[in-house]
PDB file of C-alpha atoms in Angstrom:
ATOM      1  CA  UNK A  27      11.794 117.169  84.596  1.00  0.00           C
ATOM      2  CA  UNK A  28      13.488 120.461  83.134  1.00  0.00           C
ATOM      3  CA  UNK A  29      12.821 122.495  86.317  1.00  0.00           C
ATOM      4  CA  UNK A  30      14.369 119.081  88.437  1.00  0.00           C
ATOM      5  CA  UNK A  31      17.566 119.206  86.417  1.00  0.00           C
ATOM      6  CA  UNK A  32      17.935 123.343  86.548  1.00  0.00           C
ATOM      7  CA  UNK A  33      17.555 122.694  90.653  1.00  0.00           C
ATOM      8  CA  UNK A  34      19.601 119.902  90.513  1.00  0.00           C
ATOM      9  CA  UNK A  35      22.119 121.994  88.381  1.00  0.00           C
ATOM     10  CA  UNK A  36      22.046 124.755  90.598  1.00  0.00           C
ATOM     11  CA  UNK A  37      22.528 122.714  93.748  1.00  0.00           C
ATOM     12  CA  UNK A  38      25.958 121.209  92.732  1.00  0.00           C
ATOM     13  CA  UNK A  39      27.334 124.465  91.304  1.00  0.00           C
ATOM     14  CA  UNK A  40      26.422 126.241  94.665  1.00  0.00           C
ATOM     15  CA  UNK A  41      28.011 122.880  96.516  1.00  0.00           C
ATOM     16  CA  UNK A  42      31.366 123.424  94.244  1.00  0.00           C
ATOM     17  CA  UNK A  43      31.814 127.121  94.903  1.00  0.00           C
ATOM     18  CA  UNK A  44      30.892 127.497  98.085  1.00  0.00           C
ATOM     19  CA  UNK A  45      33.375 125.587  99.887  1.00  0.00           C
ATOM     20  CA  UNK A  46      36.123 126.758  97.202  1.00  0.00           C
ATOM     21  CA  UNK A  47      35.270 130.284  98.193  1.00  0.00           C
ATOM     22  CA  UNK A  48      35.713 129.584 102.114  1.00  0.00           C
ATOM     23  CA  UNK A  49      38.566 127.180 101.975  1.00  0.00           C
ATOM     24  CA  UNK A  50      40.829 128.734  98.623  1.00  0.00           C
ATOM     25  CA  UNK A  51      39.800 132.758  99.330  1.00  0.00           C
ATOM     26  CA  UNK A  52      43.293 134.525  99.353  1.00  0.00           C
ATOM     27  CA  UNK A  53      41.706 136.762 101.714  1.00  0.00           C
ATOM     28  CA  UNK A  54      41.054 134.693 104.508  1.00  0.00           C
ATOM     29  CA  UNK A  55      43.902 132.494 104.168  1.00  0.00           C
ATOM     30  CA  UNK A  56      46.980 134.304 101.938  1.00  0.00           C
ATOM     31  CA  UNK A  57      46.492 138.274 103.335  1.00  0.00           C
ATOM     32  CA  UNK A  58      46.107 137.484 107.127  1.00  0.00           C
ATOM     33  CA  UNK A  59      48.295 139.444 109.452  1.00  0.00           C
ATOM     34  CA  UNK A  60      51.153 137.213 110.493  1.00  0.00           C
ATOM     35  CA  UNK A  61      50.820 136.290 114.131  1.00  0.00           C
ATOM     36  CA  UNK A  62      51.954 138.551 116.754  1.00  0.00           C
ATOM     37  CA  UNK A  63      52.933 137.236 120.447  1.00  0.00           C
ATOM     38  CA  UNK A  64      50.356 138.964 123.052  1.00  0.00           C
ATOM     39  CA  UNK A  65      52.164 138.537 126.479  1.00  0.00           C
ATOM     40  CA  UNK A  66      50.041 137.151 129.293  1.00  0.00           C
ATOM     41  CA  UNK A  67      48.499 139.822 132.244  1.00  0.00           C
ATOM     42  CA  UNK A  68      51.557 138.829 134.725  1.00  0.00           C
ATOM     43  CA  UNK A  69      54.067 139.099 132.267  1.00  0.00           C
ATOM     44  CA  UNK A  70      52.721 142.397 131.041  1.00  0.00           C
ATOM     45  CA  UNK A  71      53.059 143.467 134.376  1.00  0.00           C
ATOM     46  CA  UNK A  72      56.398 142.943 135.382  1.00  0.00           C
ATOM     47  CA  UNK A  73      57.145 144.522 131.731  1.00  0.00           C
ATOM     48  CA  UNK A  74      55.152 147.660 133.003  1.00  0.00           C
ATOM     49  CA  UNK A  75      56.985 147.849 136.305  1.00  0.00           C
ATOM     50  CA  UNK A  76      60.316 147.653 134.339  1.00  0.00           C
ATOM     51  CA  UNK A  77      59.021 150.388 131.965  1.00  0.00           C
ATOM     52  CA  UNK A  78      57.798 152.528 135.013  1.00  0.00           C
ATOM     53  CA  UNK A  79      61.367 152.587 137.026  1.00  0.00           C
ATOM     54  CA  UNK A  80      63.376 152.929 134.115  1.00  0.00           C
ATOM     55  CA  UNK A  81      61.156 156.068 132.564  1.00  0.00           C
ATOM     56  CA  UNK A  82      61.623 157.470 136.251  1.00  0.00           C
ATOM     57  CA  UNK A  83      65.078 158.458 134.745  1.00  0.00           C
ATOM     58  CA  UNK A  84      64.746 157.938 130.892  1.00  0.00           C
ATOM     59  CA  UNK A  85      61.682 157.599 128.484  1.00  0.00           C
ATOM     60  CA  UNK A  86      61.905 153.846 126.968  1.00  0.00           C
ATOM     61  CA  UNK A  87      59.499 151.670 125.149  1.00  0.00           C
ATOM     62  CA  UNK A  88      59.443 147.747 126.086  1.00  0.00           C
ATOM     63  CA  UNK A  89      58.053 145.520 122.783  1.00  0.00           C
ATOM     64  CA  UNK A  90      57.357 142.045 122.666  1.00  0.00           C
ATOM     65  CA  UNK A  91      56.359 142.033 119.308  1.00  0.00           C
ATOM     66  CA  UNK A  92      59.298 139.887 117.371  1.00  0.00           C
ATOM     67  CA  UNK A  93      58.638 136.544 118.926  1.00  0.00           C
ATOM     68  CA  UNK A  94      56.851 134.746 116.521  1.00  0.00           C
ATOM     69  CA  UNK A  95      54.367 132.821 119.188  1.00  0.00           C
ATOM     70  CA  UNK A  96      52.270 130.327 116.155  1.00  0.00           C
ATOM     71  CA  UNK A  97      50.284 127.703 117.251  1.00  0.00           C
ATOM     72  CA  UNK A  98      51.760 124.948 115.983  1.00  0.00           C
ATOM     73  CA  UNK A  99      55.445 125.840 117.242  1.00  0.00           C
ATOM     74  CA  UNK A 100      53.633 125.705 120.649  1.00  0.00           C
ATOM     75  CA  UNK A 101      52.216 122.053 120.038  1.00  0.00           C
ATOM     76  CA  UNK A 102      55.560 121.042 118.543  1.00  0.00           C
ATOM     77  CA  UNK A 103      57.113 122.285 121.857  1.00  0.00           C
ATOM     78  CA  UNK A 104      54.725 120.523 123.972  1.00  0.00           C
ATOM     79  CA  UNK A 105      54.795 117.291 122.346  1.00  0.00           C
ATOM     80  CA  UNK A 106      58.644 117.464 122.525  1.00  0.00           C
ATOM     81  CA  UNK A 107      59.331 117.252 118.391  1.00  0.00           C
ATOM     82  CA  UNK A 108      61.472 120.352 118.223  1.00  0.00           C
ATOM     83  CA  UNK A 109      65.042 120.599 117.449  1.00  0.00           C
ATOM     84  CA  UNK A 110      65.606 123.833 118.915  1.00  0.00           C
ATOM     85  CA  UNK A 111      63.917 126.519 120.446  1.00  0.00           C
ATOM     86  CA  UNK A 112      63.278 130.131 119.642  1.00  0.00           C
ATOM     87  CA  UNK A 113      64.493 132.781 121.974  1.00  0.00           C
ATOM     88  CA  UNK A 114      62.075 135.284 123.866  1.00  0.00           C
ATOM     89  CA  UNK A 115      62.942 138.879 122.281  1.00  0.00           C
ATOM     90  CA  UNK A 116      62.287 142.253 124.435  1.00  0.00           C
ATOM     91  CA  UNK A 117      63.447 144.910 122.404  1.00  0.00           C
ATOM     92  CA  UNK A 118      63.663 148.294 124.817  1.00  0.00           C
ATOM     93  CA  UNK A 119      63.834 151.889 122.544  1.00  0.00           C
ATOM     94  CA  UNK A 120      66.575 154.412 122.529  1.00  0.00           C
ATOM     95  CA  UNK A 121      68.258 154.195 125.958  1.00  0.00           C
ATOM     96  CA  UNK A 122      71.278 157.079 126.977  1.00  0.00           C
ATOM     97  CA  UNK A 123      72.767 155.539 129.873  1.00  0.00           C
ATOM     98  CA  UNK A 124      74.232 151.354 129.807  1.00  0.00           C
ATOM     99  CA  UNK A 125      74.645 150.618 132.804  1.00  0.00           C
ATOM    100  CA  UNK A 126      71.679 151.977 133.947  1.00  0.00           C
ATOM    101  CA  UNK A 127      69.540 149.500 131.535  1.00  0.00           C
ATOM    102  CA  UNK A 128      71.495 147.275 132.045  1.00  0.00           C
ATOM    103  CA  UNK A 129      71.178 146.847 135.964  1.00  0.00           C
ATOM    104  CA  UNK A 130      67.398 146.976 135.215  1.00  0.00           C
ATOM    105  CA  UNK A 131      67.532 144.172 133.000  1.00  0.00           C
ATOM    106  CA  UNK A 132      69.525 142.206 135.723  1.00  0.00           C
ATOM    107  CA  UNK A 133      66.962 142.601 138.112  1.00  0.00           C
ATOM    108  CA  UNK A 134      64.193 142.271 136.295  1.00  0.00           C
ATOM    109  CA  UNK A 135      65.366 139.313 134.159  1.00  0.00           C
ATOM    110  CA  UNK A 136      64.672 136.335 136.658  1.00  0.00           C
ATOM    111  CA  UNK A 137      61.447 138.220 136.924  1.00  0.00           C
ATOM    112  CA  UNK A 138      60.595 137.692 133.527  1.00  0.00           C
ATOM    113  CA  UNK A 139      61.990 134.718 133.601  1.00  0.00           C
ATOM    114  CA  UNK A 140      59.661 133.236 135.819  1.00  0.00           C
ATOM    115  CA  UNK A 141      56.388 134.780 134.494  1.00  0.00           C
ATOM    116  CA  UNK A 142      56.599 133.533 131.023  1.00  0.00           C
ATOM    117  CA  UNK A 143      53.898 130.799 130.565  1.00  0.00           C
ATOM    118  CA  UNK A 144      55.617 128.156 128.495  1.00  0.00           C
ATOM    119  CA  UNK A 145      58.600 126.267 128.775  1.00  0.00           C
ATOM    120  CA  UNK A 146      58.648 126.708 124.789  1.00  0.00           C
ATOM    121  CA  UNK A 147      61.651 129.330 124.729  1.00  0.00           C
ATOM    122  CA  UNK A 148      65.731 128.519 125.219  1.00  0.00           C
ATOM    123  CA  UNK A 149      67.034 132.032 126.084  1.00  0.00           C
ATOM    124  CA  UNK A 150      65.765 135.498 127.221  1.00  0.00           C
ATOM    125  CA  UNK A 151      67.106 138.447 124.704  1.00  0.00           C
ATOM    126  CA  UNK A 152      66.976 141.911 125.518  1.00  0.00           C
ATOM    127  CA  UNK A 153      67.780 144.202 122.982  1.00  0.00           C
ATOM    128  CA  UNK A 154      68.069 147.940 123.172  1.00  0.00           C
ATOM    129  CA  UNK A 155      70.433 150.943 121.049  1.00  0.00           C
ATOM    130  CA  UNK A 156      72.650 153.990 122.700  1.00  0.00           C
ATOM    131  CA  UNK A 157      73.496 156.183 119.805  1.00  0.00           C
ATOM    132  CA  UNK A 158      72.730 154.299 116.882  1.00  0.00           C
ATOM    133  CA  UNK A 159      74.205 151.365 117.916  1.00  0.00           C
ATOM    134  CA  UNK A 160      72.652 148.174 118.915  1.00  0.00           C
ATOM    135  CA  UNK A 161      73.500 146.079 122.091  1.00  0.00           C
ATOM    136  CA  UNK A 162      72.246 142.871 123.249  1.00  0.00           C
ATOM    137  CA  UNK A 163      72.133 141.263 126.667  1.00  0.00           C
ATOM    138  CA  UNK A 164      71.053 137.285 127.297  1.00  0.00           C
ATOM    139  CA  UNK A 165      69.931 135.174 129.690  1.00  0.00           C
ATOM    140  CA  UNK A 166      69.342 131.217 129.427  1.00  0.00           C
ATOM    141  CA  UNK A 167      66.367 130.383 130.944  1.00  0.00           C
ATOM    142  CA  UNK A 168      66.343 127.527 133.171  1.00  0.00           C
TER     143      UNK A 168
END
């Protein structure tokens, strides 16, 4: 009866701790890496072409990395409970010439436009600095 009760003991401590060490670990839920938008292969490539004529003349980089693309603001958007949307950010690096970047952006914009996948964004942002100053250019997307 004493070995029962130790094996019935240890059975409910392990079935207490084991799902509060999967469900309330701070390392699998609190200290995750915030989500980071990964653009899909044709979007990526009309980013790269963009990238490629540009460095023909300067040497740019073209990040995607500050829209906040989360799961649930996706199903939100889909099942139409939003109030407003987020914009789609392209931030390009240090550029010397405006008006070169900024012809660039108007011909590759309805490019972009086009190739992102979801209907989940209200405006396309492209942001980009000449001499320590930032500048912004925007397009609503249809």
């Amino acid at each position: 009866m004493k070995l029962f009760r130790s094996i019935f003991g240890g059975i409910l401590v392990i079935s207490v701790l084991l799902p509060m060490f999967l469900f309330l670990n701070p390392f699998l839920w609190g200290m995750r890496r915030a989500p980071e938008y990964i653009p899909p292969a044709k979007l990526e490539k009309v980013l790269q072409r963009m990238k490629n004529e540009i460095n023909k003349y300067e040497n740019v980089e073209i990040d995607t990395y500050k829209n906040e693309a989360s799961v649930w603001y996706f199903r939100d958007c889909e099942n139409t409970m939003l109030d407003s949307l987020n914009n789609f950010e392209i931030e390009i690096s240090e550029v010397k010439s405006d008006s070169f970047v900024r012809e660039k952006i108007e011909k590759y914009a309805p490019l972009i436009e086009k190739e992102i996948d979801c209907k989940c964004y209200d405006s396309l942002i492209f942001t980009y600095k000449i001499k320590g100053s930032e500048f912004a250019s925007g397009f609503k997307i249809k």
